[in-house]
Amino acid sequence: MTFEDKPGSPNILGGGKKKRILSGMRPTGKMHLGNYYGALYNWLRLQEEYECHYFVADWHAITTEYENPRDIAGYIPEMVMDWLSVGLDPGKSTIFVQSAIPEHAELYLIFGMFTPVPWLERNPTYKDQIQELAHKDLATYGFLGYPVLQAADILMYKAHGVPVGVDQVPHVEMTREIARRFNNLYRPLFPEPEALLTEIPKLTGTDGRKMSKSYNNCIYLSDPPEVMAQKVRQMITDTQRPFKKDPGEPDRCLAFPFHRLNLPRERLEEITAECRRANLGCVDCKKLLAEALLENLAPVQERRRYYEAHPDEVKEVLLQGNRKAREEAQRTMAEVREVIGFNQKIQLVK
Ligand code: TRP
C-alpha cells in the first residue's frame, strides 16, 4: 500500500541518496482507527526505507481552534504516545513538534511575501473546510494562509515525498508552486516535493458517519478491550438484511472495511461467502472482527501501557527530535537568509 507498490505512482526511489519523507498531523489527542489505517500505517512502512520526519502541526491547529488554543498542548503527548505505540521509531524517524522550531514561522513569513492571494482563495480544500466548519468563523488571515505554513514545514526539510490523504494534495501542489517561485525569483534552493497519496480506507464510526473525534463515534487504539468489543458490536452492518436468515451483502456492510484490514485473505473470502449465503449472522461476524482487532492491536496496547507508565520517555523522544529538526531548520534558514540578502552580516542586533 505504499506509493512505490502502486502502478503509476511517482517513483521517488531514484537518485541514489536516501530520499526524504515528511508528514505532519494536527494534534487531536488519542489516535483512532481512522488515523491508524489512514495515515500511521503508511508512515510506519515508509520509515523502513526512507529518511522520515514526522511532526505535530500544533500551530496549524490554532487556525481552527483559536478560541481555545490552550487545549492544544495537552493533545500532543497523547498523540505522540500513540505514534510510538504503533511503532514509529525515533531511531529511524525524526519526531518533533512544529512550535518548537520557530524557524517554521520565519520561513512562512518569507513565503507569504510572494504567495499570490488568488492561489490561496482557489484552494479547493480551503473552500470545502469553510463550508464544513460553517459554525466557526474561518474568514481569517491565518486560515487562508494555512497552506503557506504547510509549505514552510515541507520545504524546511527539503522533503521529496509527502504522504497525505487526498484532501491535502492541493496543499502539496501549492508547496511545489511556492518552491518553484522561490527558486525562480532568487536562486534554486528547494526541491519540488511529490504528494504520496495514501489510500484511505472508508472507515465509518459506530454511528455510520465518517470516524471523527468531533462526531464522538471513534474506536481509539487505546480503548480497553471490553470497550473496543462493545463498539464493534454497535457497528452498523448491512441495513438491508433485517434477519439472519436473509442473505447479506458485505459491500453494503459498514463493518466490512474493518474486516478487510484485520482478517487474513482466506478468512475474508470465507466470511464473504457465508454472509451472502445467510450462514453467518452479523452478531457472530462482528465477534470474529472484535477478536481479530484485539489480537492485532494487543502489541500496540502493550506498548502504550509502557509509555503511559513512562511519560518522560515520550518527552525525551520529542526533545531529541526537536533538537535534530531545529539544527536542520537552522541550516535551511541560514541558506534562505543568504539567498535573499538577510544574512548575519547585515543584522543590526548585537
Ligand atoms: N494539513 C495537514 C493535515 O491536516 C497537516 C500538516 C501540516 C502537514 N503541515 C504538514 C501534512 C506538512 C504534511 C506535510 O492533515
mmCIF file of C-alpha atoms and ligand atoms in Angstrom, residues 22-26 43 55-57 60 98 129 146 149-151 153-154 162-165 167-168 171-172, ligand 1:
data_model
loop_
_atom_site.group_PDB
_atom_site.id
_atom_site.type_symbol
_atom_site.label_atom_id
_atom_site.label_comp_id
_atom_site.label_asym_id
_atom_site.label_seq_id
_atom_site.Cartn_x
_atom_site.Cartn_y
_atom_site.Cartn_z
ATOM 1 C CA LEU A 22 7.885 14.415 5.726
ATOM 2 C CA SER A 23 4.389 14.452 7.100
ATOM 3 C CA GLY A 24 2.504 16.083 9.922
ATOM 4 C CA MET A 25 -0.718 15.801 11.845
ATOM 5 C CA ARG A 26 -2.606 18.366 13.846
ATOM 6 C CA TRP A 43 4.158 6.272 7.954
ATOM 7 C CA PHE A 55 5.781 16.158 13.284
ATOM 8 C CA VAL A 56 2.947 17.581 15.334
ATOM 9 C CA ALA A 57 1.409 20.529 13.485
ATOM 10 C CA HIS A 60 -1.826 24.624 12.261
ATOM 11 C CA GLN A 98 6.294 22.362 14.912
ATOM 12 C CA GLN A 129 -13.356 23.382 5.011
ATOM 13 C CA TYR A 146 -2.688 27.562 6.130
ATOM 14 C CA LEU A 149 2.724 27.389 6.669
ATOM 15 C CA GLN A 150 2.461 23.831 5.383
ATOM 16 C CA ALA A 151 4.838 24.702 2.533
ATOM 17 C CA ASP A 153 7.037 22.744 7.063
ATOM 18 C CA ILE A 154 7.779 20.700 3.974
ATOM 19 C CA VAL A 162 4.780 13.905 1.470
ATOM 20 C CA PRO A 163 2.396 11.083 2.420
ATOM 21 C CA VAL A 164 -1.080 12.590 2.749
ATOM 22 C CA GLY A 165 -4.733 11.920 2.147
ATOM 23 C CA ASP A 167 -7.725 16.411 0.812
ATOM 24 C CA GLN A 168 -4.125 17.530 1.321
ATOM 25 C CA HIS A 171 -1.515 21.836 -0.330
ATOM 26 C CA VAL A 172 1.390 19.804 -1.645
HETATM 27 N N1 TRP B 1 -2.513 19.882 6.909
HETATM 28 C C1 TRP B 1 -2.184 18.553 7.350
HETATM 29 C C2 TRP B 1 -3.473 17.844 7.780
HETATM 30 O O1 TRP B 1 -4.380 18.473 8.258
HETATM 31 C C3 TRP B 1 -1.203 18.567 8.490
HETATM 32 C C4 TRP B 1 0.108 19.149 8.049
HETATM 33 C C5 TRP B 1 0.668 20.318 8.423
HETATM 34 C C6 TRP B 1 1.012 18.538 7.145
HETATM 35 N N2 TRP B 1 1.869 20.500 7.828
HETATM 36 C C7 TRP B 1 2.109 19.419 7.028
HETATM 37 C C8 TRP B 1 0.988 17.343 6.425
HETATM 38 C C9 TRP B 1 3.205 19.135 6.193
HETATM 39 C C10 TRP B 1 2.061 17.069 5.570
HETATM 40 C C11 TRP B 1 3.158 17.966 5.467
HETATM 41 O O2 TRP B 1 -3.562 16.648 7.651
#
